[in-house]
mmCIF file with all atom_site columns, C-alpha atoms (C1' of nucleotides) in Angstrom:
data_model
loop_
_atom_site.group_PDB
_atom_site.id
_atom_site.type_symbol
_atom_site.label_atom_id
_atom_site.label_alt_id
_atom_site.label_comp_id
_atom_site.label_asym_id
_atom_site.label_entity_id
_atom_site.label_seq_id
_atom_site.pdbx_PDB_ins_code
_atom_site.Cartn_x
_atom_site.Cartn_y
_atom_site.Cartn_z
_atom_site.occupancy
_atom_site.B_iso_or_equiv
_atom_site.pdbx_formal_charge
_atom_site.auth_seq_id
_atom_site.auth_comp_id
_atom_site.auth_asym_id
_atom_site.auth_atom_id
_atom_site.pdbx_PDB_model_num
ATOM 1   C CA    . UNK A 1 1   ? -33.505 -102.762 -210.061 1.00 72.00 ? 1   UNK A CA    1
ATOM 2   C CA    . UNK A 1 2   ? -34.519 -105.225 -207.565 1.00 85.00 ? 2   UNK A CA    1
ATOM 3   C CA    . UNK A 1 3   ? -32.783 -103.695 -204.165 1.00 91.00 ? 3   UNK A CA    1
ATOM 4   C CA    . UNK A 1 4   ? -35.001 -100.717 -204.578 1.00 90.00 ? 4   UNK A CA    1
ATOM 5   C CA    . UNK A 1 5   ? -38.235 -103.504 -203.223 1.00 94.00 ? 5   UNK A CA    1
ATOM 6   C CA    . UNK A 1 6   ? -35.451 -105.465 -200.736 1.00 96.00 ? 6   UNK A CA    1
ATOM 7   C CA    . UNK A 1 7   ? -34.256 -102.118 -199.379 1.00 96.00 ? 7   UNK A CA    1
ATOM 8   C CA    . UNK A 1 8   ? -38.053 -100.750 -198.728 1.00 97.00 ? 8   UNK A CA    1
ATOM 9   C CA    . UNK A 1 9   ? -39.278 -103.848 -197.048 1.00 98.00 ? 9   UNK A CA    1
ATOM 10  C CA    . UNK A 1 10  ? -40.290 -103.480 -193.589 1.00 98.00 ? 10  UNK A CA    1
ATOM 11  C CA    . UNK A 1 11  ? -37.645 -105.625 -191.551 1.00 98.00 ? 11  UNK A CA    1
ATOM 12  C CA    . UNK A 1 12  ? -36.394 -104.339 -188.474 1.00 98.00 ? 12  UNK A CA    1
ATOM 13  C CA    . UNK A 1 13  ? -38.929 -103.496 -184.808 1.00 98.00 ? 13  UNK A CA    1
ATOM 14  C CA    . UNK A 1 14  ? -38.186 -99.541  -183.473 1.00 98.00 ? 14  UNK A CA    1
ATOM 15  C CA    . UNK A 1 15  ? -35.481 -101.997 -181.071 1.00 98.00 ? 15  UNK A CA    1
ATOM 16  C CA    . UNK A 1 16  ? -32.869 -103.369 -183.337 1.00 98.00 ? 16  UNK A CA    1
ATOM 17  C CA    . UNK A 1 17  ? -33.220 -99.573  -184.531 1.00 98.00 ? 17  UNK A CA    1
ATOM 18  C CA    . UNK A 1 18  ? -32.728 -98.013  -181.838 1.00 98.00 ? 18  UNK A CA    1
ATOM 19  C CA    . UNK A 1 19  ? -29.459 -99.491  -181.579 1.00 98.00 ? 19  UNK A CA    1
ATOM 20  C CA    . UNK A 1 20  ? -28.797 -99.014  -185.548 1.00 98.00 ? 20  UNK A CA    1
ATOM 21  C CA    . UNK A 1 21  ? -29.299 -95.666  -184.950 1.00 98.00 ? 21  UNK A CA    1
ATOM 22  C CA    . UNK A 1 22  ? -28.899 -94.919  -181.658 1.00 98.00 ? 22  UNK A CA    1
ATOM 23  C CA    . UNK A 1 23  ? -31.585 -92.400  -181.678 1.00 98.00 ? 23  UNK A CA    1
ATOM 24  C CA    . UNK A 1 24  ? -34.326 -93.186  -178.696 1.00 98.00 ? 24  UNK A CA    1
ATOM 25  C CA    . UNK A 1 25  ? -38.068 -94.219  -179.327 1.00 98.00 ? 25  UNK A CA    1
ATOM 26  C CA    . UNK A 1 26  ? -38.890 -90.399  -178.240 1.00 98.00 ? 26  UNK A CA    1
ATOM 27  C CA    . UNK A 1 27  ? -37.186 -89.312  -180.354 1.00 98.00 ? 27  UNK A CA    1
ATOM 28  C CA    . UNK A 1 28  ? -38.005 -91.835  -183.501 1.00 98.00 ? 28  UNK A CA    1
ATOM 29  C CA    . UNK A 1 29  ? -41.538 -91.541  -183.423 1.00 98.00 ? 29  UNK A CA    1
ATOM 30  C CA    . UNK A 1 30  ? -41.728 -88.154  -183.349 1.00 98.00 ? 30  UNK A CA    1
ATOM 31  C CA    . UNK A 1 31  ? -39.620 -87.888  -186.769 1.00 98.00 ? 31  UNK A CA    1
ATOM 32  C CA    . UNK A 1 32  ? -41.842 -90.147  -187.955 1.00 98.00 ? 32  UNK A CA    1
ATOM 33  C CA    . UNK A 1 33  ? -44.911 -87.940  -186.660 1.00 97.00 ? 33  UNK A CA    1
ATOM 34  C CA    . UNK A 1 34  ? -43.247 -84.591  -188.435 1.00 97.00 ? 34  UNK A CA    1
ATOM 35  C CA    . UNK A 1 35  ? -43.707 -86.612  -191.330 1.00 96.00 ? 35  UNK A CA    1
ATOM 36  C CA    . UNK A 1 36  ? -39.718 -87.063  -191.823 1.00 97.00 ? 36  UNK A CA    1
ATOM 37  C CA    . UNK A 1 37  ? -40.338 -91.472  -191.703 1.00 97.00 ? 37  UNK A CA    1
ATOM 38  C CA    . UNK A 1 38  ? -42.784 -93.190  -192.892 1.00 97.00 ? 38  UNK A CA    1
ATOM 39  C CA    . UNK A 1 39  ? -42.351 -97.412  -191.379 1.00 98.00 ? 39  UNK A CA    1
ATOM 40  C CA    . UNK A 1 40  ? -45.249 -99.308  -191.893 1.00 98.00 ? 40  UNK A CA    1
ATOM 41  C CA    . UNK A 1 41  ? -47.087 -101.128 -189.318 1.00 98.00 ? 41  UNK A CA    1
ATOM 42  C CA    . UNK A 1 42  ? -47.399 -105.223 -188.101 1.00 98.00 ? 42  UNK A CA    1
ATOM 43  C CA    . UNK A 1 43  ? -51.343 -106.315 -187.722 1.00 97.00 ? 43  UNK A CA    1
ATOM 44  C CA    . UNK A 1 44  ? -50.497 -105.412 -184.024 1.00 97.00 ? 44  UNK A CA    1
ATOM 45  C CA    . UNK A 1 45  ? -49.691 -102.116 -184.731 1.00 98.00 ? 45  UNK A CA    1
ATOM 46  C CA    . UNK A 1 46  ? -45.998 -102.407 -184.286 1.00 98.00 ? 46  UNK A CA    1
ATOM 47  C CA    . UNK A 1 47  ? -43.294 -100.028 -186.681 1.00 98.00 ? 47  UNK A CA    1
ATOM 48  C CA    . UNK A 1 48  ? -41.352 -102.285 -189.143 1.00 98.00 ? 48  UNK A CA    1
ATOM 49  C CA    . UNK A 1 49  ? -38.259 -100.291 -190.614 1.00 98.00 ? 49  UNK A CA    1
ATOM 50  C CA    . UNK A 1 50  ? -36.772 -100.635 -193.851 1.00 98.00 ? 50  UNK A CA    1
ATOM 51  C CA    . UNK A 1 51  ? -33.039 -100.086 -195.253 1.00 98.00 ? 51  UNK A CA    1
ATOM 52  C CA    . UNK A 1 52  ? -34.347 -97.353  -196.633 1.00 97.00 ? 52  UNK A CA    1
ATOM 53  C CA    . UNK A 1 53  ? -35.621 -95.827  -193.600 1.00 98.00 ? 53  UNK A CA    1
ATOM 54  C CA    . UNK A 1 54  ? -32.906 -96.831  -191.332 1.00 98.00 ? 54  UNK A CA    1
ATOM 55  C CA    . UNK A 1 55  ? -30.910 -94.707  -193.746 1.00 97.00 ? 55  UNK A CA    1
ATOM 56  C CA    . UNK A 1 56  ? -32.826 -91.686  -193.621 1.00 97.00 ? 56  UNK A CA    1
ATOM 57  C CA    . UNK A 1 57  ? -33.138 -91.819  -189.882 1.00 98.00 ? 57  UNK A CA    1
ATOM 58  C CA    . UNK A 1 58  ? -29.208 -91.535  -189.998 1.00 97.00 ? 58  UNK A CA    1
ATOM 59  C CA    . UNK A 1 59  ? -29.452 -89.038  -192.664 1.00 96.00 ? 59  UNK A CA    1
ATOM 60  C CA    . UNK A 1 60  ? -32.041 -86.599  -190.186 1.00 97.00 ? 60  UNK A CA    1
ATOM 61  C CA    . UNK A 1 61  ? -29.482 -87.198  -187.364 1.00 97.00 ? 61  UNK A CA    1
ATOM 62  C CA    . UNK A 1 62  ? -26.609 -86.031  -189.001 1.00 96.00 ? 62  UNK A CA    1
ATOM 63  C CA    . UNK A 1 63  ? -28.858 -83.069  -189.921 1.00 95.00 ? 63  UNK A CA    1
ATOM 64  C CA    . UNK A 1 64  ? -29.989 -82.458  -186.405 1.00 95.00 ? 64  UNK A CA    1
ATOM 65  C CA    . UNK A 1 65  ? -26.210 -82.451  -185.139 1.00 95.00 ? 65  UNK A CA    1
ATOM 66  C CA    . UNK A 1 66  ? -25.913 -80.567  -187.959 1.00 96.00 ? 66  UNK A CA    1
ATOM 67  C CA    . UNK A 1 67  ? -28.311 -77.324  -186.150 1.00 94.00 ? 67  UNK A CA    1
ATOM 68  C CA    . UNK A 1 68  ? -31.041 -77.998  -189.353 1.00 95.00 ? 68  UNK A CA    1
ATOM 69  C CA    . UNK A 1 69  ? -34.685 -78.240  -187.793 1.00 95.00 ? 69  UNK A CA    1
ATOM 70  C CA    . UNK A 1 70  ? -37.195 -80.354  -188.762 1.00 96.00 ? 70  UNK A CA    1
ATOM 71  C CA    . UNK A 1 71  ? -39.031 -78.027  -191.881 1.00 94.00 ? 71  UNK A CA    1
ATOM 72  C CA    . UNK A 1 72  ? -35.234 -77.855  -193.012 1.00 96.00 ? 72  UNK A CA    1
ATOM 73  C CA    . UNK A 1 73  ? -35.098 -81.967  -193.145 1.00 97.00 ? 73  UNK A CA    1
ATOM 74  C CA    . UNK A 1 74  ? -38.496 -81.885  -194.118 1.00 95.00 ? 74  UNK A CA    1
ATOM 75  C CA    . UNK A 1 75  ? -37.514 -79.846  -197.126 1.00 94.00 ? 75  UNK A CA    1
ATOM 76  C CA    . UNK A 1 76  ? -34.002 -81.659  -197.978 1.00 92.00 ? 76  UNK A CA    1
ATOM 77  C CA    . UNK A 1 77  ? -35.614 -85.618  -197.758 1.00 91.00 ? 77  UNK A CA    1
ATOM 78  C CA    . UNK A 1 78  ? -38.490 -83.509  -199.966 1.00 92.00 ? 78  UNK A CA    1
ATOM 79  C CA    . UNK A 1 79  ? -36.079 -82.440  -202.711 1.00 95.00 ? 79  UNK A CA    1
ATOM 80  C CA    . UNK A 1 80  ? -33.297 -85.400  -202.285 1.00 91.00 ? 80  UNK A CA    1
ATOM 81  C CA    . UNK A 1 81  ? -36.914 -87.050  -203.762 1.00 92.00 ? 81  UNK A CA    1
ATOM 82  C CA    . UNK A 1 82  ? -37.591 -84.829  -206.010 1.00 96.00 ? 82  UNK A CA    1
ATOM 83  C CA    . UNK A 1 83  ? -34.145 -85.896  -207.582 1.00 95.00 ? 83  UNK A CA    1
ATOM 84  C CA    . UNK A 1 84  ? -35.237 -90.122  -207.123 1.00 91.00 ? 84  UNK A CA    1
ATOM 85  C CA    . UNK A 1 85  ? -38.227 -88.702  -209.092 1.00 94.00 ? 85  UNK A CA    1
ATOM 86  C CA    . UNK A 1 86  ? -36.511 -86.623  -211.870 1.00 95.00 ? 86  UNK A CA    1
ATOM 87  C CA    . UNK A 1 87  ? -34.066 -89.635  -212.427 1.00 93.00 ? 87  UNK A CA    1
ATOM 88  C CA    . UNK A 1 88  ? -36.588 -91.976  -212.778 1.00 91.00 ? 88  UNK A CA    1
ATOM 89  C CA    . UNK A 1 89  ? -38.546 -89.710  -214.979 1.00 92.00 ? 89  UNK A CA    1
ATOM 90  C CA    . UNK A 1 90  ? -36.018 -89.515  -217.312 1.00 92.00 ? 90  UNK A CA    1
ATOM 91  C CA    . UNK A 1 91  ? -35.548 -93.427  -217.520 1.00 90.00 ? 91  UNK A CA    1
ATOM 92  C CA    . UNK A 1 92  ? -38.867 -93.625  -218.442 1.00 91.00 ? 92  UNK A CA    1
ATOM 93  C CA    . UNK A 1 93  ? -38.589 -91.334  -222.064 1.00 86.00 ? 93  UNK A CA    1
ATOM 94  C CA    . UNK A 1 94  ? -35.778 -92.682  -222.732 1.00 86.00 ? 94  UNK A CA    1
ATOM 95  C CA    . UNK A 1 95  ? -37.040 -96.306  -222.366 1.00 85.00 ? 95  UNK A CA    1
ATOM 96  C CA    . UNK A 1 96  ? -40.147 -94.703  -225.001 1.00 81.00 ? 96  UNK A CA    1
ATOM 97  C CA    . UNK A 1 97  ? -37.871 -93.682  -227.108 1.00 82.00 ? 97  UNK A CA    1
ATOM 98  C CA    . UNK A 1 98  ? -36.362 -96.600  -228.378 1.00 81.00 ? 98  UNK A CA    1
ATOM 99  C CA    . UNK A 1 99  ? -38.919 -98.330  -228.120 1.00 79.00 ? 99  UNK A CA    1
ATOM 100 C CA    . UNK A 1 100 ? -40.460 -95.475  -230.370 1.00 79.00 ? 100 UNK A CA    1
ATOM 101 C CA    . UNK A 1 101 ? -37.624 -96.356  -232.539 1.00 81.00 ? 101 UNK A CA    1
ATOM 102 C CA    . UNK A 1 102 ? -38.363 -100.456 -232.496 1.00 83.00 ? 102 UNK A CA    1
ATOM 103 C CA    . UNK A 1 103 ? -41.562 -99.302  -234.121 1.00 83.00 ? 103 UNK A CA    1
ATOM 104 C CA    . UNK A 1 104 ? -40.549 -97.488  -236.931 1.00 82.00 ? 104 UNK A CA    1
ATOM 105 C CA    . UNK A 1 105 ? -38.023 -99.666  -237.598 1.00 79.00 ? 105 UNK A CA    1
ATOM 106 C CA    . UNK A 1 106 ? -40.637 -102.506 -237.718 1.00 81.00 ? 106 UNK A CA    1
ATOM 107 C CA    . UNK A 1 107 ? -42.459 -100.603 -239.954 1.00 79.00 ? 107 UNK A CA    1
ATOM 108 C CA    . UNK A 1 108 ? -39.768 -100.127 -242.067 1.00 77.00 ? 108 UNK A CA    1
ATOM 109 C CA    . UNK A 1 109 ? -38.957 -104.003 -242.543 1.00 73.00 ? 109 UNK A CA    1
ATOM 110 C CA    . UNK A 1 110 ? -42.513 -104.545 -243.751 1.00 77.00 ? 110 UNK A CA    1
ATOM 111 C CA    . UNK A 1 111 ? -42.802 -101.314 -246.011 1.00 78.00 ? 111 UNK A CA    1
ATOM 112 C CA    . UNK A 1 112 ? -39.717 -102.060 -247.139 1.00 74.00 ? 112 UNK A CA    1
ATOM 113 C CA    . UNK A 1 113 ? -38.658 -105.682 -246.733 1.00 68.00 ? 113 UNK A CA    1
ATOM 114 C CA    . UNK A 1 114 ? -35.461 -106.832 -248.250 1.00 66.00 ? 114 UNK A CA    1
ATOM 115 C CA    . UNK A 1 115 ? -34.912 -109.692 -250.273 1.00 56.00 ? 115 UNK A CA    1
ATOM 116 C CA    . UNK A 1 116 ? -33.799 -112.096 -248.172 1.00 56.00 ? 116 UNK A CA    1
ATOM 117 C CA    . UNK A 1 117 ? -36.494 -111.461 -245.306 1.00 57.00 ? 117 UNK A CA    1
ATOM 118 C CA    . UNK A 1 118 ? -33.858 -109.877 -243.208 1.00 60.00 ? 118 UNK A CA    1
ATOM 119 C CA    . UNK A 1 119 ? -34.759 -107.104 -240.634 1.00 57.00 ? 119 UNK A CA    1
ATOM 120 C CA    . UNK A 1 120 ? -33.818 -104.450 -242.968 1.00 52.00 ? 120 UNK A CA    1
ATOM 121 C CA    . UNK A 1 121 ? -31.402 -102.715 -240.171 1.00 59.00 ? 121 UNK A CA    1
ATOM 122 C CA    . UNK A 1 122 ? -27.190 -101.563 -240.107 1.00 63.00 ? 122 UNK A CA    1
ATOM 123 C CA    . UNK A 1 123 ? -25.302 -101.841 -236.960 1.00 63.00 ? 123 UNK A CA    1
ATOM 124 C CA    . UNK A 1 124 ? -25.408 -97.729  -236.092 1.00 66.00 ? 124 UNK A CA    1
ATOM 125 C CA    . UNK A 1 125 ? -29.154 -98.547  -236.138 1.00 62.00 ? 125 UNK A CA    1
ATOM 126 C CA    . UNK A 1 126 ? -28.887 -101.808 -233.866 1.00 59.00 ? 126 UNK A CA    1
ATOM 127 C CA    . UNK A 1 127 ? -26.075 -100.582 -230.831 1.00 61.00 ? 127 UNK A CA    1
ATOM 128 C CA    . UNK A 1 128 ? -28.625 -97.109  -230.888 1.00 60.00 ? 128 UNK A CA    1
ATOM 129 C CA    . UNK A 1 129 ? -31.563 -99.011  -230.188 1.00 54.00 ? 129 UNK A CA    1
ATOM 130 C CA    . UNK A 1 130 ? -29.558 -101.913 -227.148 1.00 57.00 ? 130 UNK A CA    1
ATOM 131 C CA    . UNK A 1 131 ? -27.368 -98.602  -225.885 1.00 54.00 ? 131 UNK A CA    1
ATOM 132 C CA    . UNK A 1 132 ? -28.948 -98.412  -222.031 1.00 47.00 ? 132 UNK A CA    1
ATOM 133 C "C1'" . DT  B 2 1   ? -40.360 -108.751 -173.224 1.00 88.22 ? 1   DT  B "C1'" 1
ATOM 134 C "C1'" . DT  B 2 2   ? -41.108 -105.681 -176.370 1.00 88.22 ? 2   DT  B "C1'" 1
ATOM 135 C "C1'" . DT  B 2 3   ? -43.528 -101.532 -178.176 1.00 88.22 ? 3   DT  B "C1'" 1
ATOM 136 C "C1'" . DC  B 2 4   ? -48.036 -98.249  -178.135 1.00 88.22 ? 4   DC  B "C1'" 1
ATOM 137 C "C1'" . DT  B 2 5   ? -50.163 -93.899  -176.775 1.00 88.22 ? 5   DT  B "C1'" 1
ATOM 138 C "C1'" . DT  B 2 6   ? -51.113 -90.435  -174.108 1.00 88.22 ? 6   DT  B "C1'" 1
ATOM 139 C "C1'" . DA  B 2 7   ? -50.049 -86.953  -170.921 1.00 88.22 ? 7   DA  B "C1'" 1
ATOM 140 C "C1'" . DC  B 2 8   ? -46.572 -83.224  -167.628 1.00 88.22 ? 8   DC  B "C1'" 1
ATOM 141 C "C1'" . DA  B 2 9   ? -44.067 -82.478  -160.937 1.00 88.22 ? 9   DA  B "C1'" 1
ATOM 142 C "C1'" . DT  C 3 1   ? -36.616 -84.524  -175.319 1.00 88.22 ? 1   DT  C "C1'" 1
ATOM 143 C "C1'" . DG  C 3 2   ? -37.687 -87.723  -170.926 1.00 88.22 ? 2   DG  C "C1'" 1
ATOM 144 C "C1'" . DT  C 3 3   ? -40.311 -90.475  -168.663 1.00 88.22 ? 3   DT  C "C1'" 1
ATOM 145 C "C1'" . DA  C 3 4   ? -44.261 -92.163  -166.543 1.00 88.22 ? 4   DA  C "C1'" 1
ATOM 146 C "C1'" . DA  C 3 5   ? -48.701 -95.728  -166.999 1.00 88.22 ? 5   DA  C "C1'" 1
ATOM 147 C "C1'" . DG  C 3 6   ? -51.606 -98.688  -168.651 1.00 88.22 ? 6   DG  C "C1'" 1
ATOM 148 C "C1'" . DA  C 3 7   ? -52.917 -101.775 -172.705 1.00 88.22 ? 7   DA  C "C1'" 1
ATOM 149 C "C1'" . DA  C 3 8   ? -51.558 -104.742 -176.205 1.00 88.22 ? 8   DA  C "C1'" 1
#
DNA sequence: TTTCTTACA
DNA sequence: TGTAAGAA
């Protein structure tokens, strides 16, 4: 969960990226202009690319070699991004459901505490709550 | 030295 | 997309 943060860290100047991807600076700048990548900038206005940027450039390169145009690639990236957003949304929903279950169980404890003051949960409820 | 922007015999 | 020029 911390990996994404690292993968998005602005790390390499364009010179390194040209060696990593075998793309020319001209091509890389053009792809940025076309909205395919959005590298950060230093205070001196120099581009800094992240691991994700490099990966994306490699994807762009392979798509181009397969004959897909810029517009097509823009759509591909757009869709793959939507897939990621959908997955994140699914995770969010799961967590919200878990919290709702927790509130329900705590409410049960308050309304129907047992003699020993233990949380009235059985094994099934616990495993269901802590799953994931 | 490297990178940036802009322009095009 | 390549390349040149001038600035940072």
